[in-house]
């Protein structure tokens, strides 16, 4: 069977990664014992060693001449604008002003 894993996995070393199991809901017995468990969801993440998909894709991409995948960055973010960052939409505080901005604000008063 020609799968990507069999074809390109030689030379790809095993490394640590995270395996995510399916989310688990409480059983009927648990719901009878504890009514607050209705909204409970258990997410299990296990640390495991094996062939990571990103390593396999990199190896196959080099062999198959795939173009590198780049996530486009908006022009506002490239230009250093904080519109898309953590401070997006927040009013600038006086302590964040540059000395030039502080002088301009004082002159405007």
Coordinates of C-alpha atoms in Angstrom, one line a residue:
X1 CA 0.0 0.0 0.0
X2 CA 1.5 3.3 -1.1
X3 CA 0.8 5.8 1.7
X4 CA 2.7 8.9 2.5
X5 CA 3.8 7.5 5.8
X6 CA 5.3 4.4 4.3
X7 CA 6.9 6.2 1.3
X8 CA 8.6 9.1 3.0
X9 CA 9.0 8.1 6.7
X10 CA 12.4 6.6 6.3
X11 CA 14.9 9.1 7.6
X12 CA 12.3 10.9 9.7
X13 CA 13.2 10.5 13.3
X14 CA 10.6 10.0 16.0
X15 CA 10.0 13.0 18.3
X16 CA 7.8 14.0 21.1
X17 CA 4.3 15.3 20.3
X18 CA 0.8 15.4 21.7
X19 CA -2.0 13.0 20.8
X20 CA -5.5 14.3 21.5
X21 CA -8.2 11.8 22.3
X22 CA -11.8 12.4 21.6
X23 CA -13.6 14.5 24.2
X24 CA -15.5 12.5 26.8
X25 CA -18.9 13.3 28.3
X26 CA -20.1 12.0 31.6
X27 CA -21.8 8.6 31.7
X28 CA -25.5 8.2 32.7
X29 CA -24.4 6.8 36.0
X30 CA -22.2 9.9 36.7
X31 CA -25.1 12.2 35.8
X32 CA -27.4 10.3 38.3
X33 CA -24.8 10.7 41.1
X34 CA -23.8 14.3 40.2
X35 CA -26.3 16.5 38.4
X36 CA -23.6 19.3 38.0
X37 CA -21.7 17.0 35.6
X38 CA -24.1 17.7 32.8
X39 CA -21.8 20.4 31.3
X40 CA -18.6 18.5 32.0
X41 CA -16.3 17.6 29.1
X42 CA -13.0 15.8 29.6
X43 CA -10.3 16.5 27.0
X44 CA -7.4 14.1 27.2
X45 CA -4.0 15.1 25.8
X46 CA -1.2 12.5 25.9
X47 CA 2.5 13.1 25.4
X48 CA 3.7 10.5 23.0
X49 CA 6.8 9.7 20.9
X50 CA 6.3 9.0 17.2
X51 CA 6.4 10.4 13.7
X52 CA 5.0 13.9 13.7
X53 CA 2.9 14.9 10.7
X54 CA 4.8 18.2 10.3
X55 CA 8.1 16.4 10.0
X56 CA 6.7 14.0 7.5
X57 CA 5.2 16.8 5.4
X58 CA 8.6 18.6 5.4
X59 CA 10.4 15.5 4.2
X60 CA 7.7 14.7 1.5
X61 CA 7.7 18.4 0.5
X62 CA 11.4 18.4 -0.1
X63 CA 11.1 15.3 -2.3
X64 CA 8.0 16.4 -4.2
X65 CA 9.2 20.1 -4.6
X66 CA 6.1 21.5 -2.8
X67 CA 6.1 25.2 -2.4
X68 CA 6.6 26.3 1.2
X69 CA 3.4 27.2 3.0
X70 CA 3.3 30.7 4.4
X71 CA 0.4 32.2 6.4
X72 CA -0.3 35.7 5.0
X73 CA 0.1 38.5 7.4
X74 CA -2.1 41.6 7.1
X75 CA -0.4 44.7 5.9
X76 CA -1.4 46.6 9.1
X77 CA 0.4 44.0 11.2
X78 CA 3.5 44.0 9.0
X79 CA 3.7 47.8 9.4
X80 CA 3.8 47.5 13.2
X81 CA 0.2 48.7 13.7
X82 CA -1.3 47.2 16.9
X83 CA -4.8 47.0 15.3
X84 CA -4.6 43.2 15.2
X85 CA -2.5 42.6 18.3
X86 CA -3.3 42.3 22.0
X87 CA -3.9 46.0 22.4
X88 CA -6.4 46.3 19.6
X89 CA -9.2 48.8 20.2
X90 CA -7.7 50.0 23.5
X91 CA -7.3 53.6 24.2
X92 CA -3.6 54.6 24.4
X93 CA -2.5 55.6 28.0
X94 CA -0.3 58.5 28.9
X95 CA 2.4 56.2 30.1
X96 CA 2.6 54.6 26.6
X97 CA 3.3 58.0 24.9
X98 CA 6.6 58.8 23.3
X99 CA 8.2 62.1 24.4
X100 CA 7.2 63.7 21.1
X101 CA 3.6 62.7 21.6
X102 CA 3.7 64.1 25.2
X103 CA 5.0 67.5 24.0
X104 CA 2.4 67.7 21.3
X105 CA -0.4 66.9 23.7
X106 CA 0.8 69.5 26.2
X107 CA 1.0 72.2 23.4
X108 CA -2.5 71.4 22.3
X109 CA -3.9 72.2 25.8

